[in-house]
Amino acid sequence: MKNIIKLLVLLPLFTMTACDDLFEPAIENNRDLDAMYSDPDYALGVLANGYILLPYNTSPTSDVATDDAVSNDNSNTWRAMATGAWTSQNDPASQWKNCYNAIQYLNLFLERVESVPFSQTENIQTMFVDSYSGEAYGLRAVYMYFLLRAHGGIGTDGQLLGVPIKTVSESPESDFSQPRDTYAACIEQILSDCDKAIELLPLDYKDKHTESEIPQKYLDLGINTDQYDRVNGVYRAGRISGRIVEAVRAQVALMAASPAFAESGITWEEAANSAGTVLQRIDGINGIDADGYTWYCNTSEIAGLGNGSNPPEIIWRASYSDSNTLEGDNFPPSLYGNGRVNPTQNLVDAFPMANGYPIDNSNSDYDANDPYANRDPRLATYIITNESTAGNATITTGSYGTNNDAINRESGHSTRTGYYMRKHLRFDCNLDPNYNTQQRHYSARIRYTEIFLDYAEAANEAWGPKGQGSFGFSAYDVIKAIRTRAGVGTDNGDPYLEACANSQDQMRELIRNERRLELCFENIRFYDLRRWNADLTEAAQGVNISRGSGGRLTYTPIQVEERSYQPYMVYGPIPYNDVLNFGFVQNQGW
């Protein structure tokens, strides 16, 4: 740990300048932290590390360690983890080092920000200090959330523990054997940081704020709208804002209220209220984006992104880039891809029929000999099934296929399950070396659909399927809107949903399934299963499709990969070296 702190002191700090989406850092070496007191750009470079180290993934990673997907890459660390190699010394889910590095930078910034000369005008200086401090508090809450999600758990002492809370910067002389704080104390700290951030930040960065959007304390100082825009204008769009922090708070509250962390003291009602606050700002159910479930390939919408602007589905996103990296990793081999993420039969079976019934329901009209017909449209939207079209090509995953798209070909790039991932990919990319056409992508950090589903889950637990709290809409209303948007149950009034609305248990099952479908391949299910105390050991299944005489297809289930998890793995480990060197209480079983 001391070496980490020394590294943090010596690491280059970065200068931020305005750019299309956020900032482009420039390295400035060999300067002491006291330079912050005379150089605002240098000070903002310290804050910039809170963005540079953000722990959001830009592609599916943890999904291949769940029942939703497998990887065809033998060296994939999440695949190894899911099949028995997860230890406190080998933890691809660890957030320990990265998050604490970021928190160190944020604490350094918070300790010095009030003395940084952002403006010679006192009132403008006050607003800059407040707003940048709000960013630091909000970012610190994000990092604590990721730390808790990865490392919180039942310690060997039987307590529900979190991680060490660090609200002051450390030096090589600091005491690094600070014990783990309780999980409840960590949640309290995160929510406190969220409250501070929300108080100090604008709801959104934009030009032409109205007077009603200016906090009263600034109005009392005589601040006008032009001055407020100078500090909180659109040039800062893309950085953490009040709206984003409210969404982070909702994520934190949902996690803390969940079965695995129920001792946190956070109730389902508090979780529902946190999510409801975010959704009220877009008029609740009326604000659901009709194209939100295809945010990653809404081409005209993506082409128009600029200056940190967000589509209606997105609360927070990363900067965009023109690339075909995702396609190179995940296109089928015939499209010059590596086919890395292979959806499972387990996930395919979770998509209902278009009439809304699960495929194992007697009213579903599911045909095992034509399994992809009349299904929830999201199945074809998110997954490439046998003989479906991808771009201008027909992808044959059945064993009768004539190229490496077919299941388990020796190329090392073919599917192991009989399916390829379609979600996240743009099929107007062309990986043919003769063309190598790239397209614009961005990764969504927080989507409104996730917060709608957070609300549905918490509201159902707090008030039942149709309880509305103070928000005017219920868990039932959310799920109906999401399924209607997808085209599920639209021709028959969705009788399966109506039946679930009479039972909290049935609605819980439906909400969890809708969450699985809507958020698939977004690095969420691995953590959902664990916070629910759900079974992690369901083997990953696939299908071998063969063709007989007359062209008749036969669908034979196959087991692709066993999952080797132990019950204690609901909670992740504390890194072995930190337990060894600093005496931290380890989580049970590790």
Coordinates of C-alpha atoms in Angstrom, one line a residue, residues 68-574:
D68 CA -26.0 -15.5 -19.9
A69 CA -22.9 -16.1 -21.9
V70 CA -19.6 -17.9 -22.4
S71 CA -16.4 -16.8 -24.1
N72 CA -14.6 -18.7 -26.8
D73 CA -11.3 -17.2 -25.7
N74 CA -9.3 -19.8 -23.7
S75 CA -7.3 -17.1 -22.0
N76 CA -10.4 -15.0 -20.8
T77 CA -9.9 -14.3 -17.1
W78 CA -13.7 -14.2 -16.3
R79 CA -14.1 -17.6 -18.0
A80 CA -11.3 -19.0 -15.8
M81 CA -12.9 -17.4 -12.7
A82 CA -16.4 -18.9 -13.5
T83 CA -14.9 -22.4 -14.0
G84 CA -13.0 -22.6 -10.7
A85 CA -10.1 -20.2 -10.7
W86 CA -11.5 -17.4 -8.6
T87 CA -9.3 -16.7 -5.6
S88 CA -8.3 -13.8 -3.5
Q89 CA -5.1 -13.7 -5.4
N90 CA -6.8 -14.1 -8.8
D91 CA -9.8 -11.8 -8.9
P92 CA -10.7 -10.2 -12.2
A93 CA -13.6 -8.5 -10.5
S94 CA -11.3 -6.6 -8.1
Q95 CA -11.7 -2.9 -7.8
W96 CA -9.4 -2.4 -4.9
K97 CA -6.3 -0.8 -6.3
N98 CA -7.9 1.3 -9.1
C99 CA -10.7 2.7 -6.9
Y100 CA -8.4 3.6 -4.0
N101 CA -6.0 5.3 -6.4
A102 CA -8.8 7.4 -7.7
I103 CA -10.0 8.2 -4.2
Q104 CA -6.5 9.4 -3.3
Y105 CA -6.6 11.9 -6.1
L106 CA -10.0 13.1 -5.2
N107 CA -9.1 13.6 -1.6
L108 CA -6.0 15.5 -2.6
F109 CA -8.2 17.8 -4.7
L110 CA -10.8 18.3 -2.0
E111 CA -8.2 19.3 0.6
R112 CA -6.8 22.0 -1.7
V113 CA -9.6 23.2 -3.9
E114 CA -10.7 26.1 -1.8
S115 CA -7.3 27.7 -2.3
V116 CA -7.1 27.3 -6.0
P117 CA -7.6 30.6 -7.9
F118 CA -10.2 29.8 -10.5
S119 CA -11.5 33.4 -10.7
Q120 CA -10.5 36.8 -9.3
T121 CA -14.2 37.6 -8.8
E122 CA -15.2 36.3 -5.4
N123 CA -18.7 35.1 -6.2
I124 CA -17.5 33.3 -9.4
Q125 CA -14.7 31.8 -7.4
T126 CA -17.2 30.5 -4.8
M127 CA -19.3 28.8 -7.6
F128 CA -16.2 27.2 -9.1
V129 CA -15.0 25.8 -5.8
D130 CA -18.5 24.5 -5.1
S131 CA -19.0 22.9 -8.5
Y132 CA -15.6 21.3 -8.7
S133 CA -16.0 20.0 -5.1
G134 CA -19.3 18.6 -6.1
E135 CA -17.7 16.7 -8.9
A136 CA -15.1 15.2 -6.5
Y137 CA -17.7 14.2 -3.9
G138 CA -19.8 12.6 -6.7
L139 CA -16.9 10.7 -8.2
R140 CA -15.8 9.5 -4.7
A141 CA -19.3 8.1 -4.3
V142 CA -19.0 6.2 -7.6
Y143 CA -15.7 4.7 -6.6
M144 CA -17.0 3.6 -3.2
Y145 CA -20.0 2.0 -4.9
F146 CA -17.7 -0.1 -7.1
L147 CA -15.5 -1.0 -4.1
L148 CA -18.5 -2.1 -2.1
R149 CA -20.0 -4.1 -5.0
A150 CA -16.8 -6.0 -5.5
H151 CA -15.6 -6.4 -1.9
G152 CA -18.4 -5.9 0.6
G153 CA -19.5 -9.1 2.4
I154 CA -19.7 -11.2 5.5
G155 CA -16.3 -11.1 7.2
T156 CA -14.8 -14.0 9.1
D157 CA -15.9 -12.2 12.2
G158 CA -19.6 -12.7 11.1
Q159 CA -20.2 -9.0 10.5
L160 CA -21.4 -7.5 7.2
L161 CA -18.4 -5.4 6.3
G162 CA -17.5 -2.9 3.7
V163 CA -14.1 -1.4 2.9
P164 CA -11.9 1.1 4.7
I165 CA -13.5 4.5 4.3
K166 CA -10.9 7.1 3.2
T167 CA -11.9 10.7 3.3
V168 CA -8.4 12.3 3.7
S169 CA -5.4 11.8 1.5
E170 CA -2.6 9.5 2.5
S171 CA 1.2 9.8 2.5
P172 CA 3.9 7.1 2.8
E173 CA 3.8 7.7 6.5
S174 CA 0.0 6.9 6.8
D175 CA -1.3 4.0 8.8
F176 CA -2.5 1.6 6.1
S177 CA -3.8 -1.0 8.6
Q178 CA -7.1 0.9 9.1
P179 CA -9.7 -1.8 9.6
R180 CA -12.6 -2.4 7.2
D181 CA -15.6 -0.3 8.1
T182 CA -19.1 -1.8 8.4
Y183 CA -21.1 -2.1 5.3
A184 CA -23.7 0.2 6.8
A185 CA -21.1 2.9 7.5
C186 CA -19.8 2.7 3.9
I187 CA -23.4 3.1 2.6
E188 CA -23.8 6.1 4.9
Q189 CA -20.6 7.6 3.6
I190 CA -21.6 7.1 0.0
L191 CA -25.0 8.7 0.6
S192 CA -23.4 11.6 2.4
D193 CA -21.0 12.2 -0.5
C194 CA -24.0 12.0 -2.9
D195 CA -25.9 14.6 -0.8
K196 CA -23.0 17.0 -0.8
A197 CA -22.5 16.5 -4.6
I198 CA -26.2 17.1 -5.3
E199 CA -26.2 20.2 -3.2
L200 CA -23.1 21.7 -5.0
L201 CA -23.7 20.6 -8.6
P202 CA -26.1 21.8 -11.2
L203 CA -28.7 19.3 -12.3
D204 CA -27.3 19.5 -15.8
Y205 CA -24.5 21.4 -17.5
K206 CA -26.1 23.7 -20.0
D207 CA -26.2 27.2 -21.3
K208 CA -29.1 29.6 -20.6
H209 CA -30.1 28.4 -17.2
T210 CA -33.2 30.1 -15.9
E211 CA -33.2 32.1 -12.7
S212 CA -35.3 29.3 -11.1
E213 CA -32.5 26.9 -11.7
I214 CA -30.0 28.9 -9.7
P215 CA -29.7 27.9 -6.1
Q216 CA -31.0 30.5 -3.6
K217 CA -27.6 30.9 -2.0
Y218 CA -26.2 32.2 -5.3
L219 CA -29.1 34.4 -5.9
D220 CA -28.5 35.9 -2.5
L221 CA -25.0 36.7 -3.6
G222 CA -26.3 38.6 -6.6
I223 CA -25.3 35.9 -9.2
N224 CA -27.2 36.2 -12.5
T225 CA -27.8 33.6 -15.2
D226 CA -24.8 34.6 -17.3
Q227 CA -22.5 34.2 -14.4
Y228 CA -24.0 30.9 -13.4
D229 CA -23.6 29.7 -17.0
R230 CA -20.0 30.7 -16.9
V231 CA -19.3 28.1 -14.2
N232 CA -21.9 25.5 -15.1
G233 CA -22.3 25.9 -18.8
V234 CA -22.5 23.2 -21.5
Y235 CA -18.7 23.3 -22.0
R236 CA -18.6 21.0 -18.9
A237 CA -21.2 18.5 -20.2
G238 CA -20.1 14.9 -19.9
R239 CA -18.8 15.4 -16.4
I240 CA -20.6 14.2 -13.3
S241 CA -23.7 16.3 -12.6
G242 CA -26.5 16.4 -10.1
R243 CA -28.7 14.2 -12.2
I244 CA -25.9 11.6 -12.6
V245 CA -25.3 11.6 -8.8
E246 CA -29.0 11.1 -8.2
A247 CA -28.8 8.0 -10.5
V248 CA -25.7 6.7 -8.7
R249 CA -27.6 7.1 -5.4
A250 CA -30.4 5.0 -6.8
Q251 CA -28.0 2.2 -7.8
V252 CA -26.4 2.3 -4.3
A253 CA -29.7 2.2 -2.5
L254 CA -30.9 -0.8 -4.6
M255 CA -27.8 -2.8 -3.9
A256 CA -27.9 -2.0 -0.2
A257 CA -31.6 -3.0 0.1
S258 CA -31.0 -6.3 -1.7
P259 CA -31.1 -9.7 0.2
A260 CA -27.3 -10.2 0.3
F261 CA -26.9 -6.8 2.0
A262 CA -30.2 -6.4 3.9
E263 CA -28.3 -5.6 7.1
S264 CA -27.2 -2.3 5.6
G265 CA -30.2 -0.5 7.1
I266 CA -31.4 0.7 3.7
T267 CA -35.1 -0.2 3.1
W268 CA -36.8 -1.1 -0.2
E269 CA -38.9 2.0 0.2
E270 CA -35.7 4.2 0.4
A271 CA -34.4 2.4 -2.7
A272 CA -37.7 3.0 -4.6
N273 CA -37.7 6.7 -3.5
S274 CA -34.1 7.2 -4.7
A275 CA -35.0 5.8 -8.2
G276 CA -38.3 7.5 -8.3
T277 CA -36.6 10.9 -7.8
V278 CA -34.6 10.3 -10.9
L279 CA -37.6 9.2 -12.9
Q280 CA -39.8 12.1 -11.8
R281 CA -37.5 14.5 -13.6
I282 CA -38.5 12.9 -16.9
D283 CA -42.2 12.7 -16.1
G284 CA -42.1 9.1 -14.9
I285 CA -43.4 6.5 -17.3
N286 CA -44.1 9.2 -19.9
G287 CA -40.4 9.8 -20.2
I288 CA -39.4 6.3 -21.3
D289 CA -37.5 6.5 -24.5
A290 CA -39.3 4.6 -27.3
D291 CA -35.9 3.6 -28.9
G292 CA -34.0 3.3 -25.6
Y293 CA -33.5 -0.5 -25.9
T294 CA -31.5 0.0 -29.1
W295 CA -29.5 3.0 -27.9
Y296 CA -26.2 1.4 -29.2
C297 CA -27.3 1.3 -32.8
N298 CA -29.6 4.3 -33.2
T299 CA -27.3 5.6 -36.0
S300 CA -28.8 9.1 -36.6
E301 CA -29.0 9.7 -32.9
I302 CA -25.3 8.6 -32.4
A303 CA -24.1 10.7 -35.4
G304 CA -25.6 13.8 -33.8
L305 CA -23.8 13.5 -30.5
G306 CA -21.6 16.3 -29.5
N307 CA -20.6 18.6 -26.6
G308 CA -21.4 15.9 -24.1
S309 CA -25.0 15.7 -25.2
N310 CA -27.1 12.7 -24.3
P311 CA -29.8 10.8 -26.1
P312 CA -33.1 10.5 -24.2
E313 CA -32.1 7.0 -22.9
I314 CA -28.8 8.0 -21.4
I315 CA -28.1 9.6 -18.1
W316 CA -24.3 9.2 -18.3
R317 CA -22.1 8.0 -21.1
A318 CA -18.4 7.8 -22.0
S319 CA -16.9 9.8 -24.8
Y320 CA -17.7 8.5 -28.3
S321 CA -15.1 7.1 -30.7
D322 CA -15.0 6.0 -34.2
S323 CA -13.9 2.3 -34.2
N324 CA -14.8 -1.2 -34.9
T325 CA -13.1 -2.8 -31.9
L326 CA -16.4 -4.3 -30.5
E327 CA -17.2 -5.7 -34.0
G328 CA -13.7 -7.2 -34.3
D329 CA -14.1 -9.0 -31.0
N330 CA -17.7 -10.2 -31.5
F331 CA -18.7 -10.4 -35.2
P332 CA -19.1 -14.0 -36.4
P333 CA -16.0 -15.3 -38.3
S334 CA -17.5 -14.9 -41.7
L335 CA -17.7 -11.2 -41.0
Y336 CA -14.0 -11.2 -40.0
G337 CA -14.8 -11.2 -36.3
N338 CA -13.6 -13.3 -33.4
G339 CA -17.0 -14.2 -32.0
R340 CA -15.9 -13.8 -28.5
V341 CA -19.1 -13.4 -26.5
N342 CA -21.5 -16.4 -27.0
P343 CA -25.0 -16.0 -25.6
T344 CA -26.3 -19.1 -23.9
Q345 CA -29.4 -21.2 -24.4
N346 CA -30.3 -20.2 -20.9
L347 CA -30.6 -16.6 -21.9
V348 CA -32.4 -17.4 -25.2
D349 CA -34.9 -19.4 -23.2
A350 CA -35.5 -16.4 -20.9
F351 CA -37.0 -14.3 -23.8
P352 CA -40.8 -14.9 -23.8
M353 CA -43.0 -15.3 -26.7
A354 CA -44.4 -12.2 -28.4
N355 CA -47.7 -12.9 -26.6
G356 CA -45.8 -12.3 -23.3
Y357 CA -45.9 -15.9 -22.0
P358 CA -42.7 -17.7 -21.0
I359 CA -41.8 -20.5 -23.4
D360 CA -42.6 -23.1 -20.8
N361 CA -46.1 -21.8 -20.1
S362 CA -48.9 -23.8 -21.7
N363 CA -50.4 -20.7 -23.2
S364 CA -47.2 -19.7 -25.0
D365 CA -47.6 -21.5 -28.3
Y366 CA -43.9 -22.2 -28.3
D367 CA -42.7 -24.6 -31.0
A368 CA -39.5 -26.5 -30.1
N369 CA -39.1 -27.4 -33.7
D370 CA -39.2 -23.7 -34.7
P371 CA -37.9 -22.1 -31.5
Y372 CA -37.2 -18.6 -32.8
A373 CA -40.6 -17.9 -34.3
N374 CA -43.1 -15.5 -32.7
R375 CA -40.6 -14.7 -29.9
D376 CA -40.1 -11.4 -28.0
P377 CA -38.6 -9.1 -30.6
R378 CA -35.7 -8.4 -28.3
L379 CA -34.3 -11.9 -28.9
A380 CA -33.6 -11.0 -32.6
T381 CA -32.5 -7.6 -31.6
Y382 CA -29.8 -8.7 -29.1
I383 CA -28.8 -12.2 -30.3
I384 CA -27.8 -13.8 -33.6
T385 CA -29.6 -17.1 -33.9
N386 CA -29.2 -19.8 -36.5
E387 CA -29.8 -18.6 -40.1
S388 CA -30.6 -15.1 -39.1
T389 CA -29.2 -12.1 -41.0
A390 CA -26.3 -10.0 -39.7
G391 CA -25.6 -7.1 -42.0
N392 CA -26.0 -8.5 -45.5
A393 CA -24.9 -12.1 -44.5
T394 CA -26.9 -15.1 -43.3
I395 CA -25.2 -16.6 -40.3
T396 CA -25.5 -20.4 -40.0
T397 CA -24.5 -21.5 -36.5
G398 CA -25.8 -25.1 -36.9
S399 CA -23.3 -27.9 -37.2
Y400 CA -24.3 -28.3 -40.8
G401 CA -22.8 -24.9 -41.6
T402 CA -20.1 -24.7 -44.2
N403 CA -17.9 -22.0 -42.7
N404 CA -16.4 -21.1 -39.3
D405 CA -19.7 -19.5 -38.1
A406 CA -20.9 -23.1 -37.3
I407 CA -20.7 -24.3 -33.8
N408 CA -17.3 -25.5 -32.4
R409 CA -15.3 -25.2 -35.5
E410 CA -11.5 -25.5 -34.9
S411 CA -10.9 -21.9 -35.8
G412 CA -11.1 -20.8 -32.2
H413 CA -13.4 -18.0 -33.2
S414 CA -16.6 -19.9 -33.7
T415 CA -19.5 -20.0 -31.3
R416 CA -19.6 -22.6 -28.5
T417 CA -23.3 -22.2 -27.8
G418 CA -24.9 -21.9 -31.2
Y419 CA -25.4 -18.1 -30.8
Y420 CA -23.5 -14.9 -31.4
M421 CA -24.0 -11.5 -29.7
R422 CA -25.7 -8.8 -31.7
K423 CA -26.2 -6.2 -29.0
H424 CA -23.7 -3.3 -28.9
L425 CA -22.6 -4.0 -32.5
R426 CA -23.1 -1.9 -35.6
F427 CA -23.5 -3.9 -38.7
D428 CA -22.6 -0.9 -40.9
C429 CA -19.0 -1.6 -39.8
N430 CA -17.2 -3.7 -42.4
L431 CA -14.1 -5.6 -41.1
D432 CA -13.1 -6.8 -44.5
P433 CA -9.5 -5.6 -44.8
N434 CA -10.3 -4.2 -48.2
Y435 CA -12.7 -1.8 -46.6
N436 CA -12.2 -1.7 -42.8
T437 CA -15.2 0.6 -42.3
Q438 CA -15.5 2.1 -38.8
Q439 CA -18.5 3.7 -37.1
R440 CA -19.1 5.8 -34.1
H441 CA -19.7 4.1 -30.7
Y442 CA -20.2 5.2 -27.2
S443 CA -20.6 3.2 -24.0
A444 CA -23.5 3.9 -21.7
R445 CA -22.5 4.2 -18.0
I446 CA -26.1 4.7 -16.7
R447 CA -29.3 4.2 -18.7
Y448 CA -32.8 5.4 -17.7
T449 CA -34.0 1.8 -18.4
E450 CA -31.7 0.6 -15.6
I451 CA -33.2 3.1 -13.2
F452 CA -36.7 2.2 -14.3
L453 CA -35.9 -1.4 -13.5
D454 CA -34.3 -0.4 -10.2
Y455 CA -37.6 1.4 -9.3
A456 CA -39.7 -1.5 -10.4
E457 CA -37.8 -4.0 -8.2
A458 CA -37.7 -1.8 -5.1
A459 CA -41.3 -0.6 -5.5
N460 CA -42.6 -4.1 -5.8
E461 CA -40.8 -5.1 -2.6
A462 CA -41.9 -2.0 -0.8
W463 CA -45.5 -1.5 -1.9
G464 CA -46.4 -4.6 -4.0
P465 CA -46.9 -4.8 -7.8
K466 CA -49.3 -1.8 -8.1
G467 CA -48.3 0.3 -5.2
Q468 CA -47.2 3.8 -6.3
G469 CA -45.6 5.4 -3.3
S470 CA -45.6 9.1 -3.9
F471 CA -44.6 8.9 -7.6
G472 CA -47.8 8.1 -9.4
F473 CA -46.6 4.9 -11.1
S474 CA -45.9 1.4 -9.9
A475 CA -43.7 -1.6 -10.6
Y476 CA -46.5 -3.0 -12.8
D477 CA -46.6 0.3 -14.8
V478 CA -42.9 0.2 -15.4
I479 CA -42.8 -3.4 -16.6
K480 CA -45.9 -2.8 -18.8
A481 CA -44.2 0.2 -20.4
I482 CA -40.9 -1.7 -21.0
R483 CA -42.7 -4.7 -22.5
T484 CA -44.9 -2.6 -24.7
R485 CA -41.9 -0.7 -26.0
A486 CA -40.3 -4.0 -27.0
G487 CA -43.5 -5.3 -28.7
V488 CA -44.4 -7.9 -26.1
G489 CA -48.0 -8.6 -25.3
T490 CA -49.2 -5.8 -27.5
D491 CA -51.7 -7.9 -29.5
N492 CA -53.4 -9.6 -26.6
G493 CA -53.2 -7.2 -23.6
D494 CA -50.3 -9.1 -22.1
P495 CA -52.4 -11.5 -19.9
Y496 CA -49.2 -13.0 -18.3
L497 CA -48.3 -9.6 -17.0
E498 CA -51.8 -9.1 -15.7
A499 CA -51.6 -12.4 -13.8
C500 CA -48.2 -11.4 -12.3
A501 CA -49.7 -8.1 -11.1
N502 CA -51.7 -10.1 -8.5
S503 CA -48.7 -11.6 -6.8
Q504 CA -45.6 -9.9 -5.4
D505 CA -43.6 -13.1 -5.8
Q506 CA -44.6 -13.6 -9.5
M507 CA -44.0 -9.9 -10.2
R508 CA -40.5 -10.2 -8.6
E509 CA -39.7 -13.1 -10.9
L510 CA -40.9 -11.2 -13.9
I511 CA -39.0 -8.0 -13.0
R512 CA -35.8 -9.9 -12.6
N513 CA -36.3 -11.6 -15.9
E514 CA -37.1 -8.3 -17.6
R515 CA -33.9 -6.8 -16.1
R516 CA -32.0 -9.8 -17.4
L517 CA -33.2 -9.2 -20.9
E518 CA -33.0 -5.4 -21.1
L519 CA -29.6 -5.2 -19.5
C520 CA -28.0 -8.3 -21.0
F521 CA -24.3 -7.9 -21.9
E522 CA -24.0 -4.7 -19.9
N523 CA -21.9 -6.2 -17.0
I524 CA -24.9 -6.1 -14.6
R525 CA -26.1 -9.7 -14.2
F526 CA -23.0 -11.0 -12.4
Y527 CA -23.7 -8.5 -9.6
D528 CA -27.5 -8.9 -9.7
L529 CA -27.3 -12.6 -9.1
R530 CA -25.0 -12.1 -6.2
R531 CA -27.0 -9.3 -4.5
W532 CA -30.1 -11.5 -4.9
N533 CA -28.4 -14.4 -3.2
A534 CA -29.3 -16.4 -6.4
D535 CA -27.8 -19.6 -7.6
L536 CA -24.5 -18.9 -9.4
T537 CA -23.9 -22.5 -10.5
E538 CA -26.4 -23.0 -13.3
A539 CA -24.4 -24.5 -16.1
A540 CA -24.1 -22.6 -19.4
Q541 CA -26.2 -24.4 -22.1
G542 CA -26.2 -24.2 -25.8
V543 CA -27.8 -25.9 -28.8
N544 CA -26.4 -28.2 -31.6
I545 CA -28.6 -27.7 -34.6
S546 CA -28.3 -30.4 -37.3
R547 CA -30.0 -30.8 -40.6
G548 CA -31.5 -34.1 -41.8
S549 CA -33.1 -35.3 -45.0
G550 CA -35.5 -32.8 -46.5
G551 CA -33.8 -30.0 -44.7
R552 CA -35.5 -30.6 -41.4
L553 CA -33.6 -29.1 -38.5
T554 CA -33.1 -30.8 -35.2
Y555 CA -32.3 -28.9 -32.0
T556 CA -30.3 -30.8 -29.5
P557 CA -29.5 -29.1 -26.1
I558 CA -25.9 -29.3 -25.1
Q559 CA -24.0 -28.4 -21.9
V560 CA -21.3 -26.0 -22.7
E561 CA -19.6 -25.0 -19.5
E562 CA -20.1 -25.8 -15.8
R563 CA -20.1 -23.0 -13.3
S564 CA -17.8 -23.7 -10.4
Y565 CA -18.9 -21.2 -7.7
Q566 CA -19.2 -21.8 -3.9
P567 CA -22.0 -20.3 -1.8
Y568 CA -19.6 -17.9 -0.1
M569 CA -18.8 -16.3 -3.5
V570 CA -21.9 -14.2 -3.3
Y571 CA -19.4 -11.9 -1.8
G572 CA -16.1 -11.1 -3.5
P573 CA -12.7 -11.3 -1.6
I574 CA -10.4 -8.7 -0.1

